[in-house]
Amino acid sequence: MNRIKTLGIRDQAAWVRSRYPGFRCDVTGGLLTCRGRLRPGPMNATYEVVIQYRVGTWPKVYVAGDQLQPVESGGKIPHTYAPTEPCLFYPSRASWHSDMKLSHTIIPWLSLWLTFYEMWRATGEWHGGGISHGAVKELEPAA
Amino acid sequence: MLLAEPQTHTALPSNRAEWLDRHLVRVCILSELTPTQFRNAEEKYHAVGDWLAADGGLLAVFAPEVYPQGSMLLGTTVRPYGQSEYDLDLVCQLHWCAQQPPLTIYDWVHERMAANETYLEMLEKLKRCLRLNYTGSFHLDILPACPNDGNGSIVVPDRRLECWMHSNPKGFAAWFLERCRLRDQLAERMMKGSVEPLPSAVPSQYKFPLQRIVQLMKRHRDIYFSGGRDIARSVILTTLAGGFYEGQRSLSLALEGVLDGIHYALEAIPTVPRIENPTHPGENFADTWDQAKYERFKSYIRNFRVELKAVLNPSLTEQRMGLEKSTERLGHLFGSGRVNEAIRIEANELNERRNGGKLGIASGGVLTALSQVGSAAVPRNQFFGR
């Protein structure tokens, strides 16, 4: 039934390097870690970002250091799992599956997320849409 | 009619000036008459003109002619600070009447307006003009006038001074619209030697950078002086902007150039300068300035220039703060309500591209139009989480 052709970890790394020559990718024990810088547009800051992925799990993204800040101290940043960890997609096989390239999905979504994050910091409103955690009872397993 | 081309953007801005050009246009559009309000105002002033000129009316023999003047003619209206109503100025020009005492002319126009029951209810007498209040939308200020010579020059009654005051709204608008020309269009015109007719009014999507500059200067004036308009009168802002504009296409860079020009010119003049009417030498628009007012005007220009430059060329620290810092500075200039609304419009446009599959990403991670060479499509996604 499952017709997904899972991309191997080294293929994923190669795609990231070819699309984003500034990114450094390492594979250790089946875990891919890509580090690089993203600046979504001319008005935006530059962010140090980390993408981690192991086949069979959801990719994770982190924004390094304390670059992401809530508007009020102790407050929540919209669409994050943790203060440094944006939620880029609704974790279901329809949103992301392992034949998708990180370079063509996760990284652009992160750029887009950072754009809306800065708009939110600037105006107090999240314009990027999305699904809230509360709307989902149980996460599907990763593809 | 002389019109700028409407702007459509297939690409996303690739540098700060391009971003600011679009952002400032959004701020202007949020500050001016909507197309519906604009058409409505035009209908109203045509109706006023028809009423004043109607056969059998008191003024019919003077062949009155009603036309817009000021910001409506120049295409530089902005909603007044803290109000929902726009000031729109009309001239009611009578003919063969300059021999009459000024107050008589004023009273005749008033009498004719008051003869209409609808107008009577919303009519108000002001110093030089008659005001029709269209509550919640705009008011039309009707300035009775007589011709002065053949060049569009008129005289208007001043009720307080009981004398004729000189004015030339058509001449001023002709000068301003000539100054609106873009550098490349100017070159073209010099080659062809053609003369464009004067536009009556300019719909918003066709505005020139210079018209936007005047709107932005008026908007910042309203913020900086909390609605006070006597120090930086619109006619002074329009004259200075028109004088220093050099035909640039980029709104933000043109605005920077105009502010630089005004700043350096004024810094070189320690005492109150004359600001001459470009179409009527001898008339000083700054005749009400004293040293204190002049200093406040200079500080308004200085503040505007410093904030704008900080958005165009931020320090490294401010660059690291991203959009937030620029938005804060733009909020100081034009009011955070309108600036935030402009960001919301930008976000909507970005989401339209995103949902329409037209958003791309370049190799550095910069979001771009999909049509851009080397860009890859950004697939649709739904951000998750609280």
XYZ file of C-alpha atoms in Angstrom:
529
model
C 0.000 0.000 0.000
C 2.705 2.424 0.975
C 4.142 3.806 -2.244
C 6.398 6.340 -0.582
C 9.992 5.977 -1.681
C 11.837 7.028 1.398
C 14.793 9.302 0.705
C 17.960 8.172 2.423
C 19.649 10.394 4.958
C 22.654 11.022 2.673
C 20.360 12.022 -0.219
C 18.645 14.468 2.099
C 22.015 15.932 3.108
C 23.084 16.232 -0.531
C 19.882 18.086 -1.455
C 20.310 20.525 1.413
C 23.942 21.209 0.438
C 23.066 21.740 -3.214
C 20.155 24.137 -2.537
C 21.824 25.901 0.404
C 25.586 25.885 -0.147
C 26.076 27.735 3.154
C 24.590 24.891 5.189
C 26.807 22.300 6.928
C 25.356 18.813 7.161
C 26.659 15.924 9.308
C 25.343 12.424 9.657
C 26.102 10.610 12.894
C 24.517 7.281 13.735
C 21.682 7.836 11.260
C 20.926 11.328 12.580
C 21.249 14.143 10.046
C 22.091 17.545 11.488
C 22.149 20.583 9.150
C 23.261 23.970 10.401
C 23.018 27.185 8.461
C 21.780 30.732 8.321
C 18.453 31.953 6.987
C 17.367 35.485 6.196
C 13.863 35.384 4.722
C 13.857 38.893 3.256
C 15.613 42.268 3.142
C 13.877 43.570 6.286
C 14.537 40.467 8.349
C 17.263 39.442 10.743
C 19.581 36.538 9.952
C 18.858 33.399 11.972
C 21.138 30.509 12.891
C 19.040 27.427 12.344
C 19.479 23.699 12.959
C 17.527 20.927 11.238
C 17.621 17.402 12.666
C 16.202 14.362 10.973
C 16.284 10.613 11.348
C 14.421 8.456 8.844
C 11.169 7.305 10.406
C 10.737 10.409 12.591
C 9.449 13.892 11.944
C 12.138 16.434 11.044
C 12.838 18.896 13.831
C 13.982 22.496 13.484
C 15.582 24.755 16.042
C 16.534 28.388 15.992
C 19.828 28.659 17.834
C 20.445 30.709 20.954
C 17.856 33.173 22.190
C 17.033 34.711 18.820
C 13.336 33.925 19.190
C 11.695 35.910 21.953
C 8.115 36.148 23.135
C 6.623 39.648 23.154
C 6.188 39.523 26.944
C 8.791 37.726 29.039
C 7.542 34.275 29.914
C 4.943 34.528 27.141
C 4.386 32.081 24.322
C 5.578 32.374 20.742
C 2.803 31.213 18.381
C 3.275 27.899 16.586
C 6.211 26.588 18.591
C 6.823 23.354 20.526
C 9.419 25.087 22.682
C 10.860 28.618 22.677
C 13.534 27.581 20.173
C 11.461 25.102 18.198
C 8.969 26.285 15.555
C 6.193 23.896 14.436
C 6.295 24.060 10.682
C 3.664 21.551 9.694
C 0.794 19.558 11.026
C 2.364 16.193 11.834
C 0.458 13.899 9.523
C 1.531 11.918 6.497
C -0.533 14.249 4.345
C 1.679 17.183 5.383
C 5.101 15.609 5.310
C 6.419 12.191 4.444
C 9.854 10.721 4.021
C 10.039 11.013 0.224
C 9.931 14.796 0.612
C 13.163 16.729 0.488
C 14.005 18.728 3.602
C 15.575 21.299 1.273
C 12.293 21.832 -0.583
C 9.877 21.731 2.352
C 11.294 22.183 5.829
C 13.777 24.942 5.007
C 11.329 27.081 2.939
C 8.662 26.590 5.617
C 11.135 27.734 8.233
C 11.896 30.860 6.166
C 8.170 31.491 5.914
C 7.684 30.853 9.636
C 10.464 33.357 10.452
C 8.764 35.947 8.215
C 5.497 35.575 10.113
C 7.360 35.466 13.425
C 8.868 38.882 12.689
C 5.491 40.266 11.601
C 4.076 38.939 14.870
C 6.871 40.592 16.874
C 6.240 43.840 14.996
C 2.444 43.992 15.198
C 1.368 41.478 17.848
C -0.634 39.501 15.282
C 0.111 36.121 13.741
C -0.727 36.347 10.043
C 0.623 32.955 9.003
C -2.426 30.824 9.720
C -2.071 27.232 10.963
C -3.675 24.629 13.158
C -3.616 24.858 16.948
C -2.392 22.017 19.147
C -5.702 21.758 20.924
C -7.475 20.809 17.719
C -5.637 17.481 17.521
C -6.036 14.610 19.961
C -3.416 12.168 18.874
C -0.496 12.481 16.530
C -0.156 10.017 13.723
C 3.127 8.138 13.682
C 5.782 9.457 11.366
C 5.906 8.123 7.844
C -4.581 63.315 -18.076
C -1.080 62.824 -16.733
C -1.040 59.581 -14.782
C 1.610 57.272 -13.411
C 1.425 53.647 -14.474
C -0.384 51.439 -11.961
C 2.094 49.279 -10.085
C 1.899 45.523 -10.093
C 4.563 43.424 -8.461
C 5.430 39.981 -9.685
C 8.616 39.823 -7.616
C 9.017 40.205 -3.878
C 11.160 43.132 -2.736
C 14.840 42.280 -2.946
C 16.216 45.171 -0.921
C 15.100 47.538 1.824
C 14.219 50.426 -0.494
C 11.952 48.176 -2.564
C 10.238 46.887 0.554
C 9.809 50.418 1.871
C 8.439 51.667 -1.474
C 5.579 49.179 -1.221
C 5.047 49.673 2.484
C 4.817 53.468 2.106
C 2.338 53.179 -0.765
C 0.158 50.987 1.488
C 0.366 53.611 4.246
C -0.683 56.296 1.728
C -3.598 54.256 0.413
C -4.773 53.677 3.980
C -4.628 57.450 4.550
C -6.507 58.664 1.495
C -10.018 58.559 0.065
C -11.091 55.118 -1.076
C -12.099 54.934 -4.767
C -15.766 54.896 -3.673
C -15.331 57.959 -1.447
C -13.432 59.641 -4.265
C -16.234 59.062 -6.789
C -18.757 60.132 -4.191
C -16.879 63.397 -3.570
C -16.679 64.034 -7.307
C -20.415 63.509 -7.706
C -21.104 65.861 -4.816
C -18.963 68.649 -6.176
C -20.443 68.339 -9.651
C -23.898 68.618 -8.065
C -22.799 71.735 -6.168
C -21.464 73.177 -9.421
C -24.734 72.464 -11.222
C -26.744 74.059 -8.431
C -24.653 77.206 -8.340
C -24.728 77.609 -12.123
C -28.380 76.608 -12.645
C -30.450 78.818 -14.948
C -32.608 81.248 -13.078
C -30.434 81.117 -9.978
C -28.937 84.161 -8.340
C -25.472 83.453 -9.732
C -26.368 82.251 -13.232
C -25.462 85.597 -14.741
C -21.887 85.239 -13.418
C -21.438 81.824 -15.099
C -19.991 80.141 -12.003
C -17.499 77.374 -12.527
C -16.762 74.895 -9.730
C -13.462 73.024 -9.687
C -11.347 71.277 -7.058
C -8.285 72.936 -5.622
C -5.650 72.005 -3.083
C -5.051 68.370 -2.212
C -7.995 67.086 -4.239
C -6.624 68.708 -7.370
C -3.044 67.724 -6.523
C -3.917 64.134 -5.572
C -2.379 64.545 -2.126
C -5.302 64.132 0.284
C -4.747 62.501 3.652
C -7.383 61.916 6.305
C -6.908 64.552 9.025
C -5.346 63.382 12.278
C -7.818 61.744 14.623
C -10.761 62.466 12.318
C -12.696 60.425 9.837
C -13.599 63.366 7.587
C -11.481 64.642 4.731
C -11.164 68.337 3.853
C -11.837 68.809 0.171
C -11.502 72.277 -1.292
C -13.469 73.646 -4.220
C -13.281 76.961 -5.983
C -16.537 78.558 -7.087
C -15.276 80.979 -9.649
C -17.660 83.677 -10.832
C -16.984 85.866 -13.827
C -17.203 89.637 -14.361
C -17.328 90.202 -10.624
C -13.949 91.548 -9.448
C -15.398 95.062 -9.226
C -17.787 93.962 -6.480
C -16.869 94.245 -2.794
C -15.436 90.927 -1.551
C -18.107 90.384 1.089
C -20.883 90.816 -1.454
C -19.500 87.956 -3.538
C -19.199 85.763 -0.473
C -22.768 86.565 0.558
C -24.157 85.885 -2.915
C -22.615 82.441 -3.013
C -23.908 81.810 0.498
C -27.385 82.936 -0.443
C -27.500 80.665 -3.469
C -26.280 77.671 -1.420
C -28.791 78.400 1.343
C -31.603 78.429 -1.213
C -31.191 74.655 -1.442
C -32.831 72.919 1.512
C -30.412 70.006 1.516
C -27.375 72.282 1.467
C -28.846 74.664 4.020
C -28.843 71.962 6.678
C -25.176 71.199 6.265
C -23.887 74.673 5.425
C -21.401 76.484 7.641
C -19.726 79.896 7.185
C -15.940 79.902 7.576
C -13.337 82.655 7.222
C -12.840 82.452 3.483
C -15.095 79.650 2.414
C -18.493 78.030 2.831
C -18.414 74.519 4.214
C -20.775 71.671 3.354
C -20.555 68.933 5.987
C -21.096 65.413 4.707
C -20.946 63.914 8.182
C -18.744 60.887 8.574
C -17.182 61.144 5.151
C -15.826 64.555 4.102
C -16.622 68.222 3.968
C -16.499 70.370 0.879
C -15.052 73.831 1.425
C -16.328 76.143 -1.287
C -14.178 79.170 -1.896
C -15.971 81.973 -3.748
C -13.611 83.609 -6.228
C -13.339 86.063 -9.087
C -10.837 85.946 -11.932
C -7.815 88.170 -11.583
C -6.239 87.918 -15.007
C -6.269 85.453 -17.867
C -3.803 82.991 -16.358
C -6.076 81.105 -13.978
C -5.185 83.580 -11.258
C -8.119 84.471 -8.979
C -9.003 86.699 -6.058
C -10.939 85.375 -3.075
C -12.804 87.341 -0.396
C -11.384 87.337 3.093
C -14.308 87.887 5.453
C -12.210 89.027 8.392
C -9.975 91.428 6.490
C -12.784 92.363 4.101
C -10.394 92.427 1.212
C -9.464 90.379 -1.846
C -6.743 87.811 -1.426
C -4.721 86.570 -4.376
C -4.708 82.871 -5.262
C -3.872 80.663 -8.210
C -4.852 77.062 -7.506
C -4.788 76.010 -11.156
C -1.369 77.531 -11.717
C -0.008 75.899 -8.567
C -1.410 72.510 -9.605
C 0.100 72.885 -13.080
C 3.477 73.597 -11.492
C 3.122 70.631 -9.101
C 2.040 68.146 -11.762
C 4.953 69.243 -13.927
C 7.254 68.546 -10.952
C 5.683 65.068 -10.601
C 7.229 63.876 -13.832
C 9.629 61.003 -13.574
C 13.146 61.656 -14.791
C 12.768 59.394 -17.838
C 9.408 60.942 -18.731
C 10.946 64.381 -18.417
C 13.591 63.453 -20.951
C 10.934 62.081 -23.244
C 8.883 65.241 -22.997
C 11.868 67.451 -23.732
C 12.487 65.469 -26.875
C 8.892 65.607 -28.044
C 8.115 69.028 -26.652
C 4.556 67.953 -25.871
C 2.439 69.508 -23.157
C 0.003 67.352 -21.205
C -3.387 68.695 -20.152
C -3.952 69.253 -16.466
C -5.622 66.332 -14.673
C -8.737 67.102 -12.681
C -8.069 64.523 -10.017
C -5.909 61.469 -9.812
C -7.182 58.047 -8.725
C -4.984 56.448 -6.123
C -3.402 53.601 -8.065
C -2.011 56.053 -10.610
C -0.175 58.335 -8.230
C 3.311 59.614 -8.792
C 6.064 59.333 -6.175
C 5.915 63.087 -5.568
C 2.200 62.915 -4.731
C 2.951 60.092 -2.273
C 5.816 62.105 -0.776
C 3.476 65.007 -0.042
C 0.935 62.622 1.511
C 3.639 61.103 3.727
C 4.976 64.517 4.750
C 1.447 65.609 5.676
C 0.841 62.393 7.600
C 4.084 62.761 9.573
C 3.273 66.448 10.148
C -0.068 65.407 11.662
C 1.685 62.888 13.932
C 4.625 65.125 14.861
C 2.499 68.178 15.677
C -0.399 66.077 17.062
C -2.787 67.361 14.441
C -1.530 70.990 14.500
C -1.150 72.211 10.941
C -0.129 75.860 11.185
C 3.653 75.331 11.330
C 3.930 72.892 8.456
C 1.089 74.038 6.222
C 0.306 71.661 3.394
C 1.179 74.303 0.808
C 4.654 74.681 2.342
C 5.215 70.923 2.336
C 3.978 70.682 -1.262
C 6.182 73.560 -2.413
C 9.314 72.214 -0.730
C 8.715 68.624 -1.850
C 8.060 69.786 -5.409
C 11.164 71.961 -5.331
C 13.539 69.248 -4.161
C 12.123 66.187 -5.938
C 14.373 65.004 -8.752
C 12.168 62.594 -10.658
C 13.192 59.339 -8.942
C 10.946 56.308 -9.412
C 11.609 54.801 -5.997
C 9.288 56.438 -3.460
C 11.534 55.793 -0.463
C 14.714 57.020 -2.163
C 12.875 60.037 -3.578
C 11.528 60.857 -0.107
C 15.039 60.549 1.316
C 16.316 62.893 -1.407
C 13.587 65.459 -0.721
C 14.254 65.392 3.041
C 18.015 65.704 2.446
C 17.400 68.655 0.149
C 15.117 70.479 2.585
C 17.358 69.649 5.545
C 20.563 71.002 4.020
C 18.825 74.055 2.588
C 17.266 75.003 5.937
C 20.350 74.202 8.028
C 22.184 76.815 5.946
C 19.576 79.493 6.793
C 19.649 80.429 10.501
C 16.822 82.975 10.408
C 13.261 82.587 9.124
C 13.398 82.139 5.347
C 10.849 83.086 2.727
C 9.116 80.200 1.022
C 7.863 81.677 -2.190
C 4.837 80.565 -4.120
C 6.434 79.096 -7.248
C 3.600 80.445 -9.392
C 3.298 83.858 -7.736
C 6.684 85.259 -6.758
C 6.267 87.771 -3.991
C 3.809 85.611 -2.070
C 5.536 84.113 0.970
C 3.916 80.906 2.246
C 5.972 81.129 5.444
C 4.780 84.632 6.354
C 3.363 83.383 9.655
C 6.630 81.803 10.826
C 8.606 83.321 13.645
C 11.954 81.955 14.817
C 10.335 79.452 17.204
C 8.007 78.062 14.543
C 10.851 77.863 12.073
C 12.937 75.883 14.576
C 10.043 73.477 15.116
C 9.643 73.041 11.392
C 13.356 72.243 11.116
C 13.095 69.688 13.905
C 10.146 68.047 12.136
C 12.265 67.646 8.991
C 15.283 66.466 10.999
C 13.239 63.853 12.851
C 11.620 62.602 9.649
C 14.987 62.294 7.931
C 16.715 60.484 10.809
C 13.918 57.911 11.219
C 13.629 57.256 7.480
C 17.376 56.809 7.057
C 17.466 54.402 9.991
C 14.873 52.241 8.222
C 16.680 52.399 4.877
C 20.177 51.874 6.264
C 19.914 50.411 9.763
C 22.823 49.946 12.126
C 24.002 46.379 12.596
C 22.185 46.205 15.922
C 18.911 47.348 14.381
C 19.355 45.006 11.438
C 19.541 42.134 13.938
C 16.229 43.267 15.396
C 14.615 42.729 12.004
C 11.211 44.006 10.964
C 10.237 44.882 14.524
C 12.633 47.814 14.780
C 11.752 49.204 11.344
C 8.065 48.918 12.137
C 8.610 50.783 15.395
C 10.371 53.638 13.569
C 7.738 53.740 10.827
C 5.118 53.827 13.580
C 6.786 56.970 14.996
C 6.583 58.523 11.544
C 3.094 57.584 10.374
C 1.277 56.081 13.370
C 1.481 52.454 14.429
C -2.158 51.753 13.507
C -1.587 52.407 9.816
C 1.855 50.802 9.797
C 0.500 47.605 11.375
C -2.370 47.615 8.908
C 0.141 47.918 6.057
C 1.988 44.869 7.442
C -1.290 42.977 7.539
C -1.862 43.789 3.855
C 1.686 42.618 3.077
C 0.978 39.359 4.947
C -2.243 38.871 2.974
C -0.362 39.301 -0.291
C 2.272 36.811 0.865
C -0.431 34.310 1.798
C -2.067 34.746 -1.600
C 1.197 33.839 -3.286
C 1.668 30.961 -0.882
C -1.802 29.545 -1.390
C -1.640 30.147 -5.121
C 1.583 28.133 -5.395
C 3.445 31.262 -6.533
C 5.880 31.547 -3.672
C 9.463 30.501 -4.245
C 12.667 30.365 -2.262
C 16.104 31.328 -3.520
C 19.185 29.401 -2.551
C 20.049 31.674 0.396
C 16.668 31.025 1.994
C 15.214 34.315 0.767
C 11.528 34.099 -0.078
C 10.865 35.211 -3.609
C 8.468 34.986 -6.512
C 8.409 31.578 -8.126
C 9.039 33.234 -11.486
C 12.497 34.300 -10.320
C 15.345 32.377 -11.930
C 16.802 29.721 -9.646
C 13.928 29.704 -7.194
C 12.130 26.567 -6.051
C 8.432 26.398 -5.184
C 7.441 26.564 -1.534
C 4.835 23.801 -1.056
C 1.737 24.528 0.979
C 1.899 23.892 4.696
C -0.028 24.564 7.884
C 1.909 25.817 10.860
C 1.081 23.749 13.866
C 0.975 24.455 17.550
C -0.579 26.887 19.936
